Amino acid sequence: MFKKILVANRGEIALRVIRTCKEMGISTVAIYSTADKESLHVRFADEAVCIGPPSSSESYLSIPKIMAAVEITNADAVHPGYGFLSENADFAEVCEEYGIKFIGPTASMIRSMGDKITAKETMIKAKVPVVPGSDGQVKSVKEGLKDAKKIGYPVILKATAGGGGKGMRIVNTPEEFAEQLEKAQIEAGASFGNDAMYMEKFVEEPRHIEIQVIGDQYGTVAHLSERDCSVQRRHQKLVEESPSPYMDQKLRLKMGKAAIAAAKAINYEGVGTVEFLVDKNRKFYFMEMNTRIQVEHTVTEEVINKDLIKEQIKVAAGEKISGKNYFPERHSMEVRINAEDPYNDWRPSPGHITSFHSPKGHGVRVDTHAFAGYTVPPYYDSMIAKLICTAESREECIKKMQRALDEFIIEGIKTTVPFHQQLMKDERFKAGSVTTKFLEDFDLKPQ
Ligand code: MV4
């Protein structure tokens, strides 16, 4: 087992990783920017190293600075958390070269899922269902038009270097094809330095359902069931739950099997998530694979009663898994509390938290780095807390969530709490009839 893990992240996930390390008897190193010097992850770690000024590119995204912190503290592994360098193959590769265990898959596994055309080709070979689309790259308007006609409009153009919704364009008619392709290429070139595009049939009003998987270093892969993340706004998830209200055991077994095949196709090691689009006929299609621990791993932890960070560290250290799949035994839901004003176009609302009281009681979990007196810096992600409620049924879970949200006191900044309070009373949401389009028509009522 590792002796010392450097946590290459900040905020709630840095705390989350430190907690499990303590329980496992592993010592921890925090890294922090000058904006985070009063943060809890710095206080709770055994050691802490300041790695630079507030800007992410000069701190949490700086590979040389993080490797210097690894070297001076003698850490033998790095936990990247989510975001920042968690899916950066170059960082994983540098760790490999220095003999430091990157807690996650290898650089080559990250690369094979990072390029979406390659990932899709790999899935086709592994017989994982994918959305019908172009055969590889869309090389010209002429070829693209021919493909689109075959596939049938509407189609969606996606950047091969993209993911998470960046560099995507929907094309409804042949007349707008050339214009949308050019716009998408310019956007992709500017964001990723790679303007290669591919095309798919546009699946209308899909659900976003993802399967959690875990693989060990000996080729065994298991799935830990699904999370439904259909409540999103501009590709930012706001609510995640397990099980999915749309799921039945038959579909769960099929999607679980497909997710395992996806992971096995790249010899996957670590915890990961296979994202699927699910259409109104319950047909599912591979979208992408996230090669990291995700924000919403908590709902899976609650329904299968396992610490996923602990499992992640164990497989990274070379332990074997049994290969047993896990199924939800309860219902769990997470809402993201962001320092944003939902009633002012979701504008970021960083600043000083004057009072902070988190909900408590049976079935209520709050993962947060915030406290009364904490100042939310403007430089990073706006998520300040995750409220996770768990109960016997979805209905009970929503009632608990309403109760818990009513107990949440955060003063000094605006947050997404009132949005979630409104959502938990929405009839469509309560009926579980939610697709990724749901929030586009959601009427935000000023509080
Ligand atoms: C799609 C799609 C419909 N059809 N692909 C968005 C993020 C990226 N991972 C892929 N995304 C989508 N791909 C086809 N062929 C609709 C989306 C999509 C979406 C997917 C999941 C969750 C929210 C979404 C919001 C808008 C579009």
CSV table of C-alpha atoms and ligand atoms in Angstrom, one decimal:
chain,number,residue,atom,x,y,z
A,1,MET,CA,0.0,0.0,0.0
A,2,PHE,CA,1.1,3.6,-0.6
A,3,LYS,CA,2.7,5.4,2.3
A,4,LYS,CA,2.0,9.0,1.2
A,5,ILE,CA,-0.4,10.4,-1.3
A,6,LEU,CA,-0.2,13.9,-2.7
A,7,VAL,CA,-3.7,15.2,-3.5
A,8,ALA,CA,-3.4,17.3,-6.6
A,9,ASN,CA,-6.7,19.1,-6.2
A,10,ARG,CA,-8.6,21.5,-4.0
A,11,GLY,CA,-12.0,22.0,-2.5
A,12,GLU,CA,-14.4,19.3,-1.4
A,13,ILE,CA,-12.7,16.5,-3.4
A,14,ALA,CA,-9.3,17.2,-1.8
A,15,LEU,CA,-11.0,16.8,1.6
A,16,ARG,CA,-12.9,13.7,0.4
A,17,VAL,CA,-9.6,12.0,-0.6
A,18,ILE,CA,-7.8,13.1,2.6
A,19,ARG,CA,-10.6,11.6,4.7
A,20,THR,CA,-10.2,8.1,3.2
A,21,CYS,CA,-6.4,8.2,3.3
A,22,LYS,CA,-6.6,8.9,7.0
A,23,GLU,CA,-8.9,6.0,7.5
A,24,MET,CA,-6.5,3.8,5.5
A,25,GLY,CA,-3.4,4.9,7.5
A,26,ILE,CA,-1.9,6.7,4.5
A,27,SER,CA,-0.3,10.1,5.0
A,28,THR,CA,-1.4,13.0,2.9
A,29,VAL,CA,0.2,16.0,1.2
A,30,ALA,CA,-2.0,19.0,0.2
A,31,ILE,CA,-1.0,21.4,-2.5
A,32,TYR,CA,-2.5,24.9,-2.6
A,33,SER,CA,-2.4,28.2,-4.4
A,34,THR,CA,-2.1,31.4,-2.5
A,35,ALA,CA,-5.9,31.9,-2.9
A,36,ASP,CA,-6.4,28.7,-0.9
A,37,LYS,CA,-4.0,29.0,2.0
A,38,GLU,CA,-6.8,29.1,4.6
A,39,SER,CA,-8.6,26.1,3.1
A,40,LEU,CA,-9.6,23.0,5.0
A,41,HIS,CA,-7.7,20.7,2.7
A,42,VAL,CA,-4.5,22.5,3.8
A,43,ARG,CA,-5.4,22.1,7.4
A,44,PHE,CA,-6.5,18.5,7.3
A,45,ALA,CA,-3.6,17.1,5.3
A,46,ASP,CA,-0.4,16.0,7.1
A,47,GLU,CA,1.7,18.3,5.0
A,48,ALA,CA,1.0,21.1,2.6
A,49,VAL,CA,3.0,22.8,-0.1
A,50,CYS,CA,2.2,26.1,-1.7
A,51,ILE,CA,2.5,25.7,-5.5
A,52,GLY,CA,1.8,29.2,-6.8
A,53,PRO,CA,-0.5,32.1,-7.4
A,54,PRO,CA,-4.3,31.8,-7.8
A,55,SER,CA,-4.5,31.3,-11.5
A,56,SER,CA,-5.0,27.5,-12.2
A,57,SER,CA,-2.5,27.5,-15.0
A,58,GLU,CA,0.2,28.5,-12.5
A,59,SER,CA,-0.9,26.2,-9.7
A,60,TYR,CA,-3.3,23.3,-9.9
A,61,LEU,CA,-2.6,22.8,-13.7
A,62,SER,CA,1.2,23.2,-13.5
A,63,ILE,CA,2.7,19.8,-13.9
A,64,PRO,CA,6.3,20.9,-13.0
A,65,LYS,CA,5.1,22.6,-9.8
A,66,ILE,CA,3.2,19.5,-8.7
A,67,MET,CA,6.0,17.2,-9.5
A,68,ALA,CA,8.4,19.4,-7.5
A,69,ALA,CA,5.9,19.1,-4.5
A,70,VAL,CA,5.9,15.3,-5.0
A,71,GLU,CA,9.7,15.3,-4.9
A,72,ILE,CA,10.2,17.4,-1.8
A,73,THR,CA,7.6,15.6,0.2
A,74,ASN,CA,8.6,12.1,-1.0
A,75,ALA,CA,5.1,11.1,-1.9
A,76,ASP,CA,4.7,7.7,-3.6
A,77,ALA,CA,1.4,8.4,-5.3
A,78,VAL,CA,-0.7,11.2,-6.7
A,79,HIS,CA,-4.5,11.5,-6.5
A,80,PRO,CA,-5.8,13.9,-9.1
A,81,GLY,CA,-9.4,14.2,-8.0
A,82,TYR,CA,-11.7,15.4,-10.8
A,83,GLY,CA,-11.2,18.4,-13.2
A,84,PHE,CA,-7.7,20.0,-13.3
A,85,LEU,CA,-5.2,17.3,-14.4
A,86,SER,CA,-7.4,14.3,-13.7
A,87,GLU,CA,-7.7,13.3,-17.4
A,88,ASN,CA,-4.4,14.8,-18.6
A,89,ALA,CA,-2.4,11.9,-20.2
A,90,ASP,CA,0.8,13.9,-20.1
A,91,PHE,CA,0.5,14.3,-16.3
A,92,ALA,CA,-0.1,10.5,-15.9
A,93,GLU,CA,2.9,9.9,-18.2
A,94,VAL,CA,5.2,12.2,-16.2
A,95,CYS,CA,4.1,10.3,-13.0
A,96,GLU,CA,4.8,7.0,-14.7
A,97,GLU,CA,8.3,8.2,-15.8
A,98,TYR,CA,9.1,9.3,-12.2
A,99,GLY,CA,7.9,6.0,-10.7
A,100,ILE,CA,5.0,7.8,-8.9
A,101,LYS,CA,1.7,6.0,-9.1
A,102,PHE,CA,-1.0,8.2,-10.7
A,103,ILE,CA,-4.2,7.0,-9.0
A,104,GLY,CA,-6.2,6.4,-12.2
A,105,PRO,CA,-5.7,4.7,-15.5
A,106,THR,CA,-2.4,4.8,-17.5
A,107,ALA,CA,-1.6,7.6,-19.9
A,108,SER,CA,-2.4,5.4,-22.9
A,109,MET,CA,-5.8,4.4,-21.5
A,110,ILE,CA,-6.6,8.1,-21.0
A,111,ARG,CA,-5.5,8.9,-24.6
A,112,SER,CA,-7.6,6.1,-26.1
A,113,MET,CA,-10.8,7.6,-24.6
A,114,GLY,CA,-9.7,11.2,-25.0
A,115,ASP,CA,-9.9,11.1,-28.8
A,116,LYS,CA,-13.6,10.5,-29.4
A,117,ILE,CA,-13.3,9.1,-33.0
A,118,THR,CA,-10.8,6.5,-31.7
A,119,ALA,CA,-13.0,5.8,-28.7
A,120,LYS,CA,-16.0,5.2,-30.9
A,121,GLU,CA,-14.1,2.9,-33.2
A,122,THR,CA,-12.9,0.9,-30.2
A,123,MET,CA,-16.5,0.6,-29.0
A,124,ILE,CA,-17.8,-0.6,-32.3
A,125,LYS,CA,-15.1,-3.3,-32.3
A,126,ALA,CA,-16.2,-4.2,-28.7
A,127,LYS,CA,-19.8,-4.4,-29.8
A,128,VAL,CA,-20.9,-1.6,-27.5
A,129,PRO,CA,-23.9,0.3,-29.1
A,130,VAL,CA,-23.0,3.7,-30.6
A,131,VAL,CA,-25.1,6.3,-32.3
A,132,PRO,CA,-25.1,5.8,-36.1
A,133,GLY,CA,-22.8,8.3,-37.7
A,134,SER,CA,-19.9,9.2,-40.0
A,135,ASP,CA,-17.2,6.6,-40.6
A,136,GLY,CA,-14.5,8.5,-38.8
A,137,GLN,CA,-13.7,12.1,-39.5
A,138,VAL,CA,-15.8,14.5,-41.6
A,139,LYS,CA,-13.2,15.6,-44.1
A,140,SER,CA,-15.1,18.0,-46.3
A,141,VAL,CA,-18.5,19.7,-46.8
A,142,LYS,CA,-19.1,17.4,-49.8
A,143,GLU,CA,-18.4,14.2,-47.9
A,144,GLY,CA,-20.3,15.5,-44.8
A,145,LEU,CA,-23.4,16.3,-46.8
A,146,LYS,CA,-23.4,12.8,-48.3
A,147,ASP,CA,-23.0,11.2,-44.9
A,148,ALA,CA,-25.7,13.4,-43.3
A,149,LYS,CA,-28.2,12.4,-46.1
A,150,LYS,CA,-27.5,8.7,-45.4
A,151,ILE,CA,-27.8,9.2,-41.6
A,152,GLY,CA,-30.9,11.5,-41.8
A,153,TYR,CA,-31.3,15.0,-40.3
A,154,PRO,CA,-31.0,16.3,-37.7
A,155,VAL,CA,-27.3,15.4,-37.2
A,156,ILE,CA,-24.8,16.6,-34.7
A,157,LEU,CA,-21.2,17.5,-35.4
A,158,LYS,CA,-18.8,16.8,-32.6
A,159,ALA,CA,-15.1,17.6,-32.1
A,160,THR,CA,-12.9,14.5,-31.8
A,161,ALA,CA,-10.9,16.3,-29.1
A,162,GLY,CA,-14.1,17.5,-27.4
A,163,GLY,CA,-16.3,16.1,-24.7
A,164,GLY,CA,-18.6,17.5,-22.1
A,165,GLY,CA,-20.5,19.4,-24.8
A,166,LYS,CA,-17.7,21.7,-26.2
A,167,GLY,CA,-17.4,22.0,-30.0
A,168,MET,CA,-20.8,20.6,-30.8
A,169,ARG,CA,-23.3,21.8,-33.4
A,170,ILE,CA,-26.7,20.5,-34.4
A,171,VAL,CA,-27.5,20.6,-38.2
A,172,ASN,CA,-31.1,20.5,-39.1
A,173,THR,CA,-31.0,20.8,-42.9
A,174,PRO,CA,-28.4,20.4,-45.7
A,175,GLU,CA,-28.6,24.2,-46.3
A,176,GLU,CA,-27.0,25.0,-43.0
A,177,PHE,CA,-24.5,22.2,-43.1
A,178,ALA,CA,-21.5,24.1,-44.5
A,179,GLU,CA,-22.0,27.0,-42.1
A,180,GLN,CA,-22.3,24.8,-39.0
A,181,LEU,CA,-19.3,22.7,-39.9
A,182,GLU,CA,-17.2,25.8,-40.3
A,183,LYS,CA,-18.4,27.3,-37.0
A,184,ALA,CA,-17.8,24.0,-35.1
A,185,GLN,CA,-14.3,23.6,-36.6
A,186,ILE,CA,-13.3,27.2,-35.6
A,187,GLU,CA,-14.6,26.6,-32.1
A,188,ALA,CA,-12.8,23.2,-31.8
A,189,GLY,CA,-9.6,24.6,-33.2
A,190,ALA,CA,-9.6,27.5,-30.7
A,191,SER,CA,-10.6,25.3,-27.7
A,192,PHE,CA,-8.5,22.1,-28.3
A,193,GLY,CA,-6.0,23.0,-31.0
A,194,ASN,CA,-7.5,20.3,-33.1
A,195,ASP,CA,-10.5,21.0,-35.5
A,196,ALA,CA,-11.2,17.4,-36.5
A,197,MET,CA,-14.9,16.7,-36.5
A,198,TYR,CA,-17.2,13.6,-36.7
A,199,MET,CA,-20.9,13.3,-37.2
A,200,GLU,CA,-23.8,11.5,-35.5
A,201,LYS,CA,-27.5,11.2,-35.8
A,202,PHE,CA,-28.9,13.7,-33.3
A,203,VAL,CA,-30.8,11.8,-30.6
A,204,GLU,CA,-33.7,14.1,-29.5
A,205,GLU,CA,-34.4,14.6,-25.8
A,206,PRO,CA,-32.2,11.9,-24.5
A,207,ARG,CA,-31.5,10.9,-20.9
A,208,HIS,CA,-28.0,11.0,-19.6
A,209,ILE,CA,-27.4,7.7,-17.8
A,210,GLU,CA,-23.9,6.6,-16.9
A,211,ILE,CA,-22.5,3.4,-15.5
A,212,GLN,CA,-19.8,3.4,-12.8
A,213,VAL,CA,-17.2,0.7,-13.4
A,214,ILE,CA,-14.0,-0.5,-11.6
A,215,GLY,CA,-11.2,-2.4,-13.1
A,216,ASP,CA,-8.1,-3.9,-11.4
A,217,GLN,CA,-4.6,-4.4,-12.9
A,218,TYR,CA,-5.3,-8.0,-13.8
A,219,GLY,CA,-8.1,-7.5,-16.3
A,220,THR,CA,-11.1,-7.9,-14.0
A,221,VAL,CA,-13.9,-5.3,-14.5
A,222,ALA,CA,-17.2,-4.9,-12.6
A,223,HIS,CA,-20.0,-2.4,-12.8
A,224,LEU,CA,-21.5,-0.6,-9.9
A,225,SER,CA,-24.8,0.3,-11.6
A,226,GLU,CA,-26.1,3.6,-12.9
A,227,ARG,CA,-26.5,7.3,-12.2
A,228,ASP,CA,-29.0,9.4,-13.9
A,229,CYS,CA,-27.6,12.9,-14.6
A,230,SER,CA,-30.3,14.2,-16.9
A,231,VAL,CA,-30.8,17.4,-14.9
A,232,GLN,CA,-28.2,19.6,-16.5
A,233,ARG,CA,-27.8,23.2,-17.6
A,234,ARG,CA,-25.3,24.0,-20.4
A,235,HIS,CA,-23.6,20.7,-19.8
A,236,GLN,CA,-23.2,21.4,-16.1
A,237,LYS,CA,-24.9,18.7,-14.0
A,238,LEU,CA,-27.1,20.0,-11.2
A,239,VAL,CA,-28.7,16.8,-9.8
A,240,GLU,CA,-27.6,13.2,-10.0
A,241,GLU,CA,-29.3,10.1,-8.6
A,242,SER,CA,-29.1,6.4,-8.4
A,243,PRO,CA,-31.0,4.3,-9.4
A,244,SER,CA,-32.3,6.1,-12.5
A,245,PRO,CA,-36.1,6.5,-12.3
A,246,TYR,CA,-36.1,5.4,-16.0
A,247,MET,CA,-34.2,2.1,-15.3
A,248,ASP,CA,-35.4,-1.4,-14.9
A,249,GLN,CA,-33.4,-4.5,-14.0
A,250,LYS,CA,-33.3,-5.8,-17.6
A,251,LEU,CA,-31.9,-2.5,-19.0
A,252,ARG,CA,-29.5,-2.2,-16.1
A,253,LEU,CA,-28.0,-5.7,-16.8
A,254,LYS,CA,-27.7,-4.8,-20.5
A,255,MET,CA,-26.1,-1.4,-19.9
A,256,GLY,CA,-23.9,-2.9,-17.2
A,257,LYS,CA,-22.6,-5.5,-19.6
A,258,ALA,CA,-22.0,-2.9,-22.3
A,259,ALA,CA,-20.1,-0.7,-19.8
A,260,ILE,CA,-17.9,-3.6,-18.8
A,261,ALA,CA,-17.2,-4.4,-22.4
A,262,ALA,CA,-16.2,-0.8,-23.0
A,263,ALA,CA,-13.8,-0.8,-20.1
A,264,LYS,CA,-12.3,-4.2,-21.0
A,265,ALA,CA,-11.8,-3.1,-24.6
A,266,ILE,CA,-9.0,-0.7,-23.3
A,267,ASN,CA,-7.9,-3.0,-20.5
A,268,TYR,CA,-9.2,-0.3,-18.1
A,269,GLU,CA,-7.7,0.0,-14.6
A,270,GLY,CA,-9.2,2.2,-11.9
A,271,VAL,CA,-12.6,3.7,-11.3
A,272,GLY,CA,-14.3,5.1,-14.4
A,273,THR,CA,-17.7,6.0,-15.9
A,274,VAL,CA,-19.2,5.0,-19.2
A,275,GLU,CA,-21.7,7.7,-20.3
A,276,PHE,CA,-24.7,6.7,-22.4
A,277,LEU,CA,-27.5,8.5,-24.1
A,278,VAL,CA,-30.8,6.7,-23.6
A,279,ASP,CA,-33.6,7.5,-26.1
A,280,LYS,CA,-37.4,7.4,-25.6
A,281,ASN,CA,-37.5,3.8,-26.7
A,282,ARG,CA,-35.0,2.8,-24.0
A,283,LYS,CA,-32.3,2.3,-26.7
A,284,PHE,CA,-28.9,3.3,-25.3
A,285,TYR,CA,-25.7,4.5,-27.1
A,286,PHE,CA,-22.1,5.0,-25.9
A,287,MET,CA,-21.3,8.7,-25.6
A,288,GLU,CA,-17.9,8.9,-23.8
A,289,MET,CA,-15.9,7.4,-21.0
A,290,ASN,CA,-14.7,9.4,-18.1
A,291,THR,CA,-11.4,8.1,-16.8
A,292,ARG,CA,-11.5,9.7,-13.4
A,293,ILE,CA,-13.5,9.7,-10.2
A,294,GLN,CA,-16.5,12.0,-10.7
A,295,VAL,CA,-18.3,14.6,-8.6
A,296,GLU,CA,-21.4,12.4,-8.3
A,297,HIS,CA,-19.6,9.2,-7.2
A,298,THR,CA,-21.2,9.8,-3.8
A,299,VAL,CA,-24.7,8.6,-4.9
A,300,THR,CA,-23.2,5.3,-5.9
A,301,GLU,CA,-21.4,5.1,-2.6
A,302,GLU,CA,-24.6,5.6,-0.8
A,303,VAL,CA,-26.7,3.0,-2.7
A,304,ILE,CA,-24.1,0.2,-2.7
A,305,ASN,CA,-22.6,1.1,0.6
A,306,LYS,CA,-18.9,1.3,-0.5
A,307,ASP,CA,-16.2,3.9,-0.3
A,308,LEU,CA,-15.2,4.4,-3.9
A,309,ILE,CA,-12.1,6.4,-3.1
A,310,LYS,CA,-10.9,3.5,-1.0
A,311,GLU,CA,-11.6,1.0,-3.8
A,312,GLN,CA,-9.8,3.3,-6.2
A,313,ILE,CA,-6.7,3.5,-4.0
A,314,LYS,CA,-6.8,-0.2,-3.5
A,315,VAL,CA,-6.8,-1.1,-7.2
A,316,ALA,CA,-4.1,1.5,-7.8
A,317,ALA,CA,-2.0,-0.2,-5.3
A,318,GLY,CA,-2.4,-3.5,-7.1
A,319,GLU,CA,-5.1,-5.2,-5.2
A,320,LYS,CA,-7.5,-7.6,-7.0
A,321,ILE,CA,-11.3,-7.1,-7.1
A,322,SER,CA,-13.7,-10.0,-7.0
A,323,GLY,CA,-15.5,-9.1,-10.2
A,324,LYS,CA,-18.9,-9.0,-8.5
A,325,ASN,CA,-21.3,-6.3,-9.9
A,326,TYR,CA,-23.2,-4.2,-7.4
A,327,PHE,CA,-26.8,-3.1,-7.5
A,328,PRO,CA,-28.6,-0.2,-5.8
A,329,GLU,CA,-30.1,-1.1,-2.5
A,330,ARG,CA,-31.6,2.3,-1.7
A,331,HIS,CA,-32.3,5.6,-3.5
A,332,SER,CA,-29.8,8.4,-3.3
A,333,MET,CA,-29.8,11.9,-4.8
A,334,GLU,CA,-27.1,14.6,-4.9
A,335,VAL,CA,-27.8,18.3,-5.6
A,336,ARG,CA,-24.9,20.6,-6.4
A,337,ILE,CA,-24.7,23.7,-4.3
A,338,ASN,CA,-22.9,26.3,-6.4
A,339,ALA,CA,-21.9,29.9,-5.6
A,340,GLU,CA,-24.1,31.1,-8.4
A,341,ASP,CA,-27.3,33.2,-8.7
A,342,PRO,CA,-29.9,31.1,-10.6
A,343,TYR,CA,-32.2,34.1,-10.8
A,344,ASN,CA,-29.6,36.3,-12.5
A,345,ASP,CA,-28.6,34.0,-15.4
A,346,TRP,CA,-26.6,31.7,-13.1
A,347,ARG,CA,-24.0,34.4,-12.6
A,348,PRO,CA,-21.0,33.3,-10.4
A,349,SER,CA,-21.4,34.7,-6.9
A,350,PRO,CA,-18.0,34.3,-5.2
A,351,GLY,CA,-17.3,36.1,-1.9
A,352,HIS,CA,-17.4,35.9,1.9
A,353,ILE,CA,-19.8,33.4,3.5
A,354,THR,CA,-21.1,35.2,6.6
A,355,SER,CA,-23.1,32.3,8.0
A,356,PHE,CA,-23.2,28.6,7.1
A,357,HIS,CA,-25.2,25.8,8.6
A,358,SER,CA,-25.5,22.5,6.8
A,359,PRO,CA,-28.4,20.1,7.2
A,360,LYS,CA,-28.0,17.0,9.3
A,361,GLY,CA,-29.9,14.0,10.4
A,362,HIS,CA,-30.6,10.5,9.2
A,363,GLY,CA,-29.8,9.9,5.5
A,364,VAL,CA,-28.2,13.3,5.0
A,365,ARG,CA,-24.6,13.8,3.9
A,366,VAL,CA,-22.9,17.0,3.0
A,367,ASP,CA,-19.5,17.0,1.3
A,368,THR,CA,-18.1,20.5,1.5
A,369,HIS,CA,-15.0,22.6,2.1
A,370,ALA,CA,-17.1,25.7,3.0
A,371,PHE,CA,-17.8,27.0,6.5
A,372,ALA,CA,-18.9,30.3,8.1
A,373,GLY,CA,-16.2,32.8,7.5
A,374,TYR,CA,-14.9,31.1,4.3
A,375,THR,CA,-14.4,33.2,1.2
A,376,VAL,CA,-15.2,31.5,-2.1
A,377,PRO,CA,-12.4,32.6,-4.5
A,378,PRO,CA,-13.5,33.7,-8.0
A,379,TYR,CA,-10.8,31.7,-9.7
A,380,TYR,CA,-12.1,28.2,-9.7
A,381,ASP,CA,-15.2,26.0,-10.1
A,382,SER,CA,-18.3,27.5,-8.3
A,383,MET,CA,-19.3,24.3,-6.6
A,384,ILE,CA,-19.1,24.8,-2.8
A,385,ALA,CA,-21.1,21.8,-1.5
A,386,LYS,CA,-22.8,18.6,-2.4
A,387,LEU,CA,-25.9,17.7,-0.5
A,388,ILE,CA,-26.6,13.9,-0.7
A,389,CYS,CA,-29.8,12.4,0.6
A,390,THR,CA,-30.5,8.7,0.8
A,391,ALA,CA,-33.7,6.8,1.6
A,392,GLU,CA,-35.7,3.7,0.9
A,393,SER,CA,-37.5,5.0,-2.2
A,394,ARG,CA,-37.2,8.0,-4.6
A,395,GLU,CA,-40.3,9.5,-3.1
A,396,GLU,CA,-38.9,9.4,0.4
A,397,CYS,CA,-35.5,10.6,-0.9
A,398,ILE,CA,-37.1,13.7,-2.5
A,399,LYS,CA,-39.0,14.5,0.8
A,400,LYS,CA,-35.7,14.2,2.7
A,401,MET,CA,-34.1,16.5,0.2
A,402,GLN,CA,-36.8,19.1,0.6
A,403,ARG,CA,-36.3,18.9,4.4
A,404,ALA,CA,-32.6,19.1,4.1
A,405,LEU,CA,-32.6,22.0,1.7
A,406,ASP,CA,-34.9,23.9,4.1
A,407,GLU,CA,-32.2,23.5,6.8
A,408,PHE,CA,-29.4,24.8,4.6
A,409,ILE,CA,-28.3,28.3,5.7
A,410,ILE,CA,-25.7,30.0,3.5
A,411,GLU,CA,-25.5,33.8,3.9
A,412,GLY,CA,-23.3,36.3,2.2
A,413,ILE,CA,-23.3,34.8,-1.3
A,414,LYS,CA,-26.0,33.6,-3.7
A,415,THR,CA,-26.4,29.8,-4.2
A,416,THR,CA,-28.3,27.2,-6.1
A,417,VAL,CA,-30.2,26.2,-2.9
A,418,PRO,CA,-33.5,28.0,-3.9
A,419,PHE,CA,-33.4,26.5,-7.4
A,420,HIS,CA,-33.2,23.0,-5.9
A,421,GLN,CA,-36.1,23.8,-3.5
A,422,GLN,CA,-38.2,24.7,-6.5
A,423,LEU,CA,-37.1,21.7,-8.4
A,424,MET,CA,-37.9,19.2,-5.6
A,425,LYS,CA,-41.5,20.5,-5.8
A,426,ASP,CA,-41.8,20.2,-9.6
A,427,GLU,CA,-44.4,17.6,-10.7
A,428,ARG,CA,-42.4,16.5,-13.8
A,429,PHE,CA,-39.3,16.1,-11.7
A,430,LYS,CA,-41.2,14.2,-9.0
A,431,ALA,CA,-42.6,11.9,-11.6
A,432,GLY,CA,-39.0,11.2,-12.8
A,433,SER,CA,-39.9,12.3,-16.3
A,434,VAL,CA,-36.8,14.3,-17.0
A,435,THR,CA,-34.6,14.5,-20.1
A,436,THR,CA,-31.5,16.6,-20.8
A,437,LYS,CA,-33.9,19.2,-22.3
A,438,PHE,CA,-35.9,19.6,-19.1
A,439,LEU,CA,-34.2,22.7,-17.7
A,440,GLU,CA,-34.5,24.5,-21.0
A,441,ASP,CA,-38.3,24.8,-20.4
A,442,PHE,CA,-38.0,25.1,-16.6
A,443,ASP,CA,-39.6,28.3,-15.2
A,444,LEU,CA,-37.4,29.7,-12.6
A,445,LYS,CA,-39.6,31.5,-10.1
A,446,PRO,CA,-37.9,34.4,-8.3
A,447,GLN,CA,-37.7,33.7,-4.6
B,1,MV4,C1,-25.5,13.9,-28.3
B,1,MV4,C2,-26.8,14.4,-28.2
B,1,MV4,C3,-27.8,13.9,-29.1
B,1,MV4,N1,-27.4,13.1,-30.1
B,1,MV4,N2,-25.2,13.1,-29.4
B,1,MV4,C4,-23.6,16.5,-24.8
B,1,MV4,C5,-22.3,16.3,-24.1
B,1,MV4,C6,-21.5,15.3,-24.9
B,1,MV4,N3,-20.9,14.4,-24.0
B,1,MV4,C7,-22.5,14.7,-25.8
B,1,MV4,N4,-23.7,15.5,-25.7
B,1,MV4,C8,-24.8,15.1,-26.5
B,1,MV4,N5,-24.5,14.3,-27.5
B,1,MV4,C9,-26.1,12.7,-30.2
B,1,MV4,N6,-25.8,11.9,-31.2
B,1,MV4,C10,-27.1,15.2,-27.1
B,1,MV4,C11,-26.1,15.6,-26.3
B,1,MV4,C12,-26.5,16.5,-25.2
B,1,MV4,C13,-26.5,16.2,-23.9
B,1,MV4,C14,-26.0,14.9,-23.5
B,1,MV4,C15,-26.0,14.6,-22.2
B,1,MV4,C16,-26.5,15.5,-21.2
B,1,MV4,C17,-26.9,16.7,-21.6
B,1,MV4,C18,-26.9,17.1,-22.9
B,1,MV4,C19,-27.4,18.3,-23.3
B,1,MV4,C20,-27.4,18.7,-24.6
B,1,MV4,C21,-26.9,17.8,-25.6
